mmCIF file of C-alpha atoms in Angstrom:
data_model
loop_
_atom_site.group_PDB
_atom_site.id
_atom_site.type_symbol
_atom_site.label_atom_id
_atom_site.label_comp_id
_atom_site.label_asym_id
_atom_site.label_seq_id
_atom_site.Cartn_x
_atom_site.Cartn_y
_atom_site.Cartn_z
ATOM 1 C CA MET A 1 54.071 92.659 57.347
ATOM 2 C CA LEU A 2 51.323 94.506 58.903
ATOM 3 C CA CYS A 3 49.923 95.870 55.356
ATOM 4 C CA SER A 4 51.182 92.440 53.409
ATOM 5 C CA LEU A 5 48.368 90.958 55.944
ATOM 6 C CA PHE A 6 45.830 93.223 55.461
ATOM 7 C CA LEU A 7 46.627 93.438 51.608
ATOM 8 C CA LEU A 8 45.600 89.445 51.852
ATOM 9 C CA LEU A 9 43.120 89.177 54.242
ATOM 10 C CA PHE A 10 40.726 91.773 52.391
ATOM 11 C CA ALA A 11 39.890 92.710 48.715
ATOM 12 C CA SER A 12 38.906 95.956 49.049
ATOM 13 C CA LEU A 13 38.156 99.228 51.057
ATOM 14 C CA ALA A 14 34.567 99.441 51.016
ATOM 15 C CA SER A 15 34.843 104.011 51.770
ATOM 16 C CA ALA A 16 37.639 106.035 50.466
ATOM 17 C CA GLN A 17 38.252 108.127 53.769
ATOM 18 C CA VAL A 18 40.926 108.665 56.452
ATOM 19 C CA THR A 19 40.394 109.301 60.004
ATOM 20 C CA ILE A 20 43.089 111.156 62.054
ATOM 21 C CA GLY A 21 42.257 111.137 66.040
ATOM 22 C CA GLU A 22 40.433 109.193 68.420
ATOM 23 C CA GLY A 23 40.885 111.598 71.615
ATOM 24 C CA ASP A 24 37.690 113.075 73.799
ATOM 25 C CA ILE A 25 39.461 116.954 74.453
ATOM 26 C CA GLN A 26 36.285 118.900 74.267
ATOM 27 C CA THR A 27 38.337 121.538 76.091
ATOM 28 C CA ALA A 28 40.367 123.144 72.998
ATOM 29 C CA ASN A 29 39.881 125.501 70.168
ATOM 30 C CA GLY A 30 39.046 123.400 67.056
ATOM 31 C CA PRO A 31 37.924 123.204 64.787
ATOM 32 C CA PHE A 32 36.727 126.701 65.624
ATOM 33 C CA GLU A 33 35.335 128.230 68.627
ATOM 34 C CA PRO A 34 31.696 128.386 68.905
ATOM 35 C CA TYR A 35 31.172 130.217 71.834
ATOM 36 C CA TYR A 36 32.913 133.594 70.075
ATOM 37 C CA GLY A 37 31.553 135.560 67.425
ATOM 38 C CA TYR A 38 34.075 135.129 65.057
ATOM 39 C CA THR A 39 36.456 132.450 64.790
ATOM 40 C CA TYR A 40 39.927 131.942 62.847
ATOM 41 C CA ALA A 41 41.964 128.714 63.177
ATOM 42 C CA GLN A 42 44.480 127.000 61.317
ATOM 43 C CA THR A 43 45.458 122.936 61.841
ATOM 44 C CA ILE A 44 47.847 121.244 60.596
ATOM 45 C CA TYR A 45 47.688 117.249 59.802
ATOM 46 C CA THR A 46 51.278 115.496 58.987
ATOM 47 C CA ALA A 47 51.599 113.751 55.384
ATOM 48 C CA GLN A 48 52.583 110.664 57.999
ATOM 49 C CA GLU A 49 49.084 110.985 59.224
ATOM 50 C CA ILE A 50 47.306 111.223 56.370
ATOM 51 C CA ASN A 51 49.515 108.598 54.414
ATOM 52 C CA ALA A 52 47.447 108.926 51.296
ATOM 53 C CA THR A 53 47.101 111.002 48.536
ATOM 54 C CA GLY A 54 44.281 112.099 46.407
ATOM 55 C CA SER A 55 41.223 114.142 46.083
ATOM 56 C CA ILE A 56 39.625 115.230 49.364
ATOM 57 C CA THR A 57 36.269 116.283 48.857
ATOM 58 C CA SER A 58 34.720 116.373 52.299
ATOM 59 C CA LEU A 59 35.898 116.551 55.607
ATOM 60 C CA THR A 60 34.263 115.376 59.068
ATOM 61 C CA TRP A 61 34.286 116.647 62.229
ATOM 62 C CA SER A 62 33.222 115.184 65.947
ATOM 63 C CA TYR A 63 30.433 117.799 67.947
ATOM 64 C CA SER A 64 29.502 117.038 71.737
ATOM 65 C CA GLY A 65 27.981 120.028 72.009
ATOM 66 C CA THR A 66 23.864 120.426 72.808
ATOM 67 C CA SER A 67 22.888 123.129 70.511
ATOM 68 C CA LEU A 68 22.784 122.723 66.387
ATOM 69 C CA LEU A 69 24.966 125.486 66.634
ATOM 70 C CA PRO A 70 22.147 129.011 64.910
ATOM 71 C CA ASN A 71 24.649 131.941 65.626
ATOM 72 C CA SER A 72 28.155 129.563 63.821
ATOM 73 C CA GLN A 73 26.500 129.337 60.181
ATOM 74 C CA GLN A 74 28.980 131.675 57.761
ATOM 75 C CA MET A 75 31.715 128.731 57.591
ATOM 76 C CA VAL A 76 34.260 129.293 54.850
ATOM 77 C CA VAL A 77 36.494 125.921 54.638
ATOM 78 C CA TYR A 78 39.911 125.662 52.956
ATOM 79 C CA LEU A 79 42.851 123.223 52.491
ATOM 80 C CA GLY A 80 46.596 123.615 50.933
ATOM 81 C CA HIS A 81 50.316 121.901 51.703
ATOM 82 C CA THR A 82 52.670 123.124 53.950
ATOM 83 C CA THR A 83 55.759 122.841 55.168
ATOM 84 C CA LYS A 84 55.228 123.462 58.613
ATOM 85 C CA ASN A 85 55.350 120.725 61.421
ATOM 86 C CA SER A 86 54.054 122.942 63.879
ATOM 87 C CA PHE A 87 53.487 126.609 64.789
ATOM 88 C CA ALA A 88 56.226 128.234 66.236
ATOM 89 C CA ASN A 89 53.899 131.266 67.987
ATOM 90 C CA ASN A 90 50.625 132.615 68.209
ATOM 91 C CA THR A 91 52.249 134.649 64.675
ATOM 92 C CA ASP A 92 53.308 131.353 62.494
ATOM 93 C CA TRP A 93 50.169 131.477 60.212
ATOM 94 C CA GLU A 94 50.783 129.083 56.664
ATOM 95 C CA SER A 95 50.141 132.045 54.163
ATOM 96 C CA SER A 96 46.560 132.501 52.451
ATOM 97 C CA THR A 97 48.418 132.206 49.334
ATOM 98 C CA VAL A 98 48.575 128.267 49.769
ATOM 99 C CA LEU A 99 45.202 128.151 50.741
ATOM 100 C CA THR A 100 42.151 126.690 48.417
ATOM 101 C CA GLN A 101 38.725 127.499 49.510
ATOM 102 C CA VAL A 102 37.201 124.171 49.242
ATOM 103 C CA TYR A 103 33.360 125.412 50.673
ATOM 104 C CA SER A 104 31.145 128.195 52.271
ATOM 105 C CA GLY A 105 27.881 128.511 54.080
ATOM 106 C CA GLY A 106 26.203 126.622 56.612
ATOM 107 C CA ILE A 107 27.044 123.591 58.313
ATOM 108 C CA THR A 108 24.112 121.052 59.805
ATOM 109 C CA VAL A 109 25.032 119.505 63.405
ATOM 110 C CA THR A 110 22.800 116.554 65.118
ATOM 111 C CA PRO A 111 23.366 116.862 69.567
ATOM 112 C CA PRO A 112 24.923 113.661 70.063
ATOM 113 C CA VAL A 113 22.349 111.303 72.279
ATOM 114 C CA ALA A 114 22.675 109.692 74.821
ATOM 115 C CA PRO A 115 25.061 107.034 75.154
ATOM 116 C CA ALA A 116 27.022 108.638 72.225
ATOM 117 C CA THR A 117 29.371 111.268 73.635
ATOM 118 C CA SER A 118 29.732 113.419 69.983
ATOM 119 C CA SER A 119 27.818 113.051 66.613
ATOM 120 C CA GLN A 120 29.021 113.356 62.956
ATOM 121 C CA VAL A 121 29.766 117.040 61.498
ATOM 122 C CA THR A 122 30.498 116.195 57.604
ATOM 123 C CA ILE A 123 30.881 119.613 55.309
ATOM 124 C CA THR A 124 31.447 117.456 51.789
ATOM 125 C CA PHE A 125 33.413 120.750 49.194
ATOM 126 C CA THR A 126 32.038 122.444 46.026
ATOM 127 C CA THR A 127 35.709 122.011 45.133
ATOM 128 C CA PRO A 128 37.447 118.921 46.014
ATOM 129 C CA PHE A 129 41.523 119.226 47.162
ATOM 130 C CA ALA A 130 44.355 117.826 45.487
ATOM 131 C CA TYR A 131 46.436 116.717 48.144
ATOM 132 C CA ASN A 132 49.720 115.444 47.525
ATOM 133 C CA GLY A 133 50.897 113.227 49.956
ATOM 134 C CA THR A 134 53.747 114.528 50.697
ATOM 135 C CA ASP A 135 53.565 117.737 51.816
ATOM 136 C CA ASN A 136 51.258 118.424 55.620
ATOM 137 C CA LEU A 137 47.897 119.216 55.252
ATOM 138 C CA ILE A 138 47.193 122.613 56.661
ATOM 139 C CA VAL A 139 42.787 122.908 57.107
ATOM 140 C CA ALA A 140 41.629 126.836 58.207
ATOM 141 C CA VAL A 141 37.808 127.178 59.133
ATOM 142 C CA GLU A 142 36.770 131.064 59.104
ATOM 143 C CA GLU A 143 33.396 131.266 61.221
ATOM 144 C CA ASN A 144 32.066 134.732 60.173
ATOM 145 C CA MET A 145 28.810 135.130 61.975
ATOM 146 C CA ALA A 146 27.870 137.828 64.524
ATOM 147 C CA GLY A 147 26.868 136.574 67.701
ATOM 148 C CA TYR A 148 27.862 133.456 69.303
ATOM 149 C CA ASP A 149 26.663 129.419 70.692
ATOM 150 C CA SER A 150 26.760 128.071 73.917
ATOM 151 C CA SER A 151 30.027 127.192 75.544
ATOM 152 C CA SER A 152 29.163 124.017 76.151
ATOM 153 C CA ASP A 153 29.454 123.320 72.224
ATOM 154 C CA ASP A 154 32.435 121.995 71.085
ATOM 155 C CA PHE A 155 33.929 119.695 69.047
ATOM 156 C CA LEU A 156 36.297 116.194 70.044
ATOM 157 C CA ASN A 157 40.344 116.955 69.252
ATOM 158 C CA THR A 158 42.945 114.786 70.285
ATOM 159 C CA GLU A 159 46.325 116.366 72.847
ATOM 160 C CA VAL A 160 49.770 115.574 70.354
ATOM 161 C CA SER A 161 53.225 116.476 70.914
ATOM 162 C CA SER A 162 53.328 119.330 69.180
ATOM 163 C CA ASP A 163 51.418 122.936 68.293
ATOM 164 C CA ARG A 164 49.667 122.378 65.541
ATOM 165 C CA THR A 165 46.302 123.726 66.293
ATOM 166 C CA ILE A 166 46.158 128.228 65.753
ATOM 167 C CA CYS A 167 43.269 129.866 66.873
ATOM 168 C CA TYR A 168 42.167 133.654 66.965
ATOM 169 C CA TYR A 169 37.773 134.267 68.563
ATOM 170 C CA SER A 170 36.657 137.259 69.464
ATOM 171 C CA ASP A 171 33.398 138.681 69.755
ATOM 172 C CA SER A 172 34.292 142.659 67.943
ATOM 173 C CA THR A 173 36.614 141.958 65.630
ATOM 174 C CA ASN A 174 36.110 139.475 62.172
ATOM 175 C CA PRO A 175 40.005 139.610 60.623
ATOM 176 C CA THR A 176 41.367 138.513 57.639
ATOM 177 C CA ILE A 177 42.540 135.424 56.953
ATOM 178 C CA THR A 178 45.356 137.654 54.731
ATOM 179 C CA ALA A 179 46.253 138.807 58.207
ATOM 180 C CA PRO A 180 45.231 137.463 60.520
ATOM 181 C CA PRO A 181 45.991 139.021 64.372
ATOM 182 C CA ALA A 182 48.356 136.995 66.888
ATOM 183 C CA ALA A 183 46.682 133.881 67.864
ATOM 184 C CA ASN A 184 44.070 134.233 72.077
ATOM 185 C CA SER A 185 44.873 130.497 72.110
ATOM 186 C CA THR A 186 46.513 128.726 74.301
ATOM 187 C CA ASN A 187 45.322 125.444 73.755
ATOM 188 C CA THR A 188 47.515 124.544 70.870
ATOM 189 C CA SER A 189 49.499 120.979 71.565
ATOM 190 C CA PHE A 190 45.700 119.445 70.356
ATOM 191 C CA ILE A 191 44.221 119.055 66.198
ATOM 192 C CA PRO A 192 40.431 118.353 65.768
ATOM 193 C CA ASN A 193 39.597 114.576 65.183
ATOM 194 C CA ILE A 194 38.705 114.649 61.763
ATOM 195 C CA VAL A 195 37.714 112.394 58.599
ATOM 196 C CA LEU A 196 38.691 113.033 55.130
ATOM 197 C CA GLY A 197 36.364 112.002 52.353
ATOM 198 C CA GLY A 198 37.537 110.975 48.947
ATOM 199 C CA ILE A 199 41.166 109.485 49.994
ATOM 200 C CA THR A 200 41.853 106.527 50.881
ATOM 201 C CA GLN A 201 44.891 104.529 52.571
ATOM 202 C CA VAL A 202 47.160 101.761 51.096
ATOM 203 C CA CYS A 203 47.819 100.483 54.341
ATOM 204 C CA PRO A 204 44.951 101.806 57.125
ATOM 205 C CA ASN A 205 46.622 103.401 60.394
ATOM 206 C CA PRO A 206 45.942 100.603 63.235
ATOM 207 C CA THR A 207 44.336 102.659 66.281
ATOM 208 C CA ALA A 208 43.130 101.798 69.988
ATOM 209 C CA GLY A 209 46.497 99.994 70.041
ATOM 210 C CA THR A 210 46.951 97.276 73.499
ATOM 211 C CA SER A 211 49.386 95.334 74.925
ATOM 212 C CA THR A 212 48.842 92.019 77.160
ATOM 213 C CA ALA A 213 50.637 89.559 78.573
ATOM 214 C CA ILE A 214 53.694 91.553 79.048
ATOM 215 C CA THR A 215 56.876 89.687 79.929
ATOM 216 C CA THR A 216 60.798 90.813 79.329
ATOM 217 C CA THR A 217 61.041 89.294 75.880
ATOM 218 C CA THR A 218 57.350 88.880 74.667
ATOM 219 C CA ALA A 219 54.127 90.667 74.614
ATOM 220 C CA THR A 220 50.658 90.211 73.191
ATOM 221 C CA LEU A 221 49.479 93.091 70.908
ATOM 222 C CA GLY A 222 46.248 93.914 69.629
ATOM 223 C CA TRP A 223 44.948 96.591 66.861
ATOM 224 C CA SER A 224 41.277 97.855 65.828
ATOM 225 C CA GLN A 225 41.568 99.247 61.655
ATOM 226 C CA VAL A 226 40.063 102.273 60.796
ATOM 227 C CA GLY A 227 37.706 102.603 58.927
ATOM 228 C CA THR A 228 35.348 99.879 56.990
ATOM 229 C CA VAL A 229 36.542 97.064 54.766
ATOM 230 C CA ALA A 230 34.409 94.319 52.809
ATOM 231 C CA LEU A 231 35.483 90.994 52.605
#
């Protein structure tokens, strides 16, 4: 019913993107850890959350830090399909053989200006990723630049019900993605807030759900639609 209402009310989506996560957690280690010299991290986004198929052309993270991340400018991003729903332990990395490199280079960040608490960091892929819409999606990030940024340079994450981010970080050891060391992250039940560009949900997932006027038999429900629509 919800999907049918959207299809009747709106002619088309104004932009092709899928937004996942709206949390404000700043103590997690995803999508990478700027406070250490080197990072390798993987995050699982479920097919149900994505609810779309097609060519992913970019990603956007929510940055809440204070610097321009001058020591986090050797980034490599990979995407891949996975049957994993979560990570079983701190060595349960998804194999590098299923990953496709979609970007290599620096990132441009702008610290948020009050009253905003975060700003958007977008990476446009040099190689779009063909997402099949059935498997879960792995987003893997390695940051290879020696040196570290501020402990307050964080990205916003959302808490989830299972361990879906695994992260290794070190000031001295730059890990390889073919045989990464055991992750030292303890904040694994979080996913970085992300916008996947280039794909569109046929029926966007509602967010910011509310319930008011609750009785034993009725309630008034409200929600916000992710994305912008054109009338």
